[in-house]
Amino acid sequence: MERFALTTCIRRVWIMSGWLRQEAAIAAGMLVVQRHQVELRNEEEEGLKVGQQTASSGGDVGVDSQGRLRRVRLLDDYIVPFECGL
């Protein structure tokens, strides 16, 4: 009888550990999706801010190495980020 009880106990623990693994995988997936949505929202807000700044100041817009829009100054041979003072 003890052997049966031990087997049942081990089986319950094994089933619960499977549930916990599934819950952990689902939670990790939800975190990744949430982080991606926050990044998209931040990129949209940045784009709107840059668009509003350039519209109000009449400046030119360029794209940096990460693909984000930035205000730039066009000189004769160079494109300089707007934040760089001359």
C-alpha positions as a Markdown table, in Angstrom:
| # | Residue | x | y | z |
|---|---|---|---|---|
| 1 | Met | 0.0 | 0.0 | 0.0 |
| 2 | Glu | 2.9 | 2.3 | 0.7 |
| 3 | Arg | 4.3 | 1.8 | -2.7 |
| 4 | Phe | 1.0 | 2.8 | -4.3 |
| 5 | Ala | 0.8 | 6.0 | -2.2 |
| 6 | Leu | 4.4 | 6.9 | -3.1 |
| 7 | Thr | 3.7 | 6.4 | -6.8 |
| 8 | Thr | 0.5 | 8.5 | -6.6 |
| 9 | Cys | 2.4 | 11.2 | -4.8 |
| 10 | Ile | 5.2 | 11.2 | -7.4 |
| 11 | Arg | 2.6 | 11.3 | -10.2 |
| 12 | Arg | 0.9 | 14.3 | -8.6 |
| 13 | Val | 4.2 | 16.2 | -8.3 |
| 14 | Trp | 5.1 | 15.3 | -11.9 |
| 15 | Ile | 1.7 | 16.6 | -13.2 |
| 16 | Met | 2.0 | 19.8 | -11.1 |
| 17 | Ser | 5.5 | 20.5 | -12.4 |
| 18 | Gly | 4.2 | 20.1 | -16.0 |
| 19 | Trp | 1.5 | 22.7 | -15.2 |
| 20 | Leu | 4.0 | 25.0 | -13.7 |
| 21 | Arg | 6.3 | 24.7 | -16.8 |
| 22 | Gln | 3.3 | 25.5 | -19.0 |
| 23 | Glu | 2.4 | 28.5 | -16.9 |
| 24 | Ala | 6.0 | 29.8 | -16.9 |
| 25 | Ala | 6.1 | 29.5 | -20.7 |
| 26 | Ile | 2.8 | 31.4 | -21.1 |
| 27 | Ala | 3.9 | 34.1 | -18.7 |
| 28 | Ala | 7.2 | 34.5 | -20.6 |
| 29 | Gly | 5.4 | 34.8 | -23.9 |
| 30 | Met | 3.0 | 37.4 | -22.5 |
| 31 | Leu | 6.0 | 39.4 | -21.3 |
| 32 | Val | 7.6 | 39.3 | -24.7 |
| 33 | Val | 4.4 | 40.4 | -26.4 |
| 34 | Gln | 3.9 | 43.2 | -23.9 |
| 35 | Arg | 7.5 | 44.4 | -24.3 |
| 36 | His | 7.1 | 44.5 | -28.1 |
| 37 | Gln | 3.9 | 46.5 | -27.8 |
| 38 | Val | 5.6 | 49.0 | -25.5 |
| 39 | Glu | 8.5 | 49.4 | -28.0 |
| 40 | Leu | 6.1 | 49.9 | -30.9 |
| 41 | Arg | 4.2 | 52.5 | -28.9 |
| 42 | Asn | 7.4 | 54.3 | -28.0 |
| 43 | Glu | 8.5 | 54.4 | -31.6 |
| 44 | Glu | 5.2 | 55.8 | -32.7 |
| 45 | Glu | 5.4 | 58.5 | -30.0 |
| 46 | Glu | 9.0 | 59.4 | -31.1 |
| 47 | Gly | 7.9 | 59.6 | -34.7 |
| 48 | Leu | 5.0 | 61.9 | -33.8 |
| 49 | Lys | 7.3 | 64.1 | -31.6 |
| 50 | Val | 9.9 | 64.4 | -34.4 |
| 51 | Gly | 7.2 | 65.1 | -36.9 |
| 52 | Gln | 5.7 | 67.8 | -34.8 |
| 53 | Gln | 9.1 | 69.4 | -34.1 |
| 54 | Thr | 10.1 | 69.4 | -37.8 |
| 55 | Ala | 6.7 | 70.8 | -38.8 |
| 56 | Ser | 7.0 | 73.6 | -36.3 |
| 57 | Ser | 10.6 | 74.5 | -37.0 |
| 58 | Gly | 10.6 | 73.8 | -40.7 |
| 59 | Gly | 13.7 | 71.6 | -40.4 |
| 60 | Asp | 14.7 | 68.6 | -42.5 |
| 61 | Val | 14.3 | 65.0 | -41.4 |
| 62 | Gly | 16.8 | 62.2 | -41.7 |
| 63 | Val | 17.0 | 58.6 | -40.7 |
| 64 | Asp | 19.7 | 57.4 | -38.2 |
| 65 | Ser | 21.4 | 54.0 | -38.3 |
| 66 | Gln | 18.6 | 52.4 | -36.2 |
| 67 | Gly | 15.9 | 53.5 | -38.6 |
| 68 | Arg | 14.5 | 56.3 | -36.4 |
| 69 | Leu | 13.6 | 59.7 | -37.8 |
| 70 | Arg | 15.8 | 62.6 | -36.6 |
| 71 | Arg | 16.0 | 66.3 | -37.3 |
| 72 | Val | 19.1 | 67.2 | -39.3 |
| 73 | Arg | 20.8 | 70.2 | -40.7 |
| 74 | Leu | 21.9 | 70.1 | -44.3 |
| 75 | Leu | 25.3 | 71.7 | -44.9 |
| 76 | Asp | 27.1 | 71.8 | -48.3 |
| 77 | Asp | 28.7 | 68.4 | -48.0 |
| 78 | Tyr | 27.5 | 67.0 | -44.7 |
| 79 | Ile | 24.4 | 66.0 | -42.9 |
| 80 | Val | 24.7 | 66.9 | -39.2 |
| 81 | Pro | 22.3 | 65.8 | -36.5 |
| 82 | Phe | 20.3 | 68.7 | -35.2 |
| 83 | Glu | 21.5 | 68.2 | -31.6 |
| 84 | Cys | 25.1 | 68.9 | -32.7 |
| 85 | Gly | 25.9 | 72.6 | -32.2 |
| 86 | Leu | 27.9 | 74.4 | -34.8 |
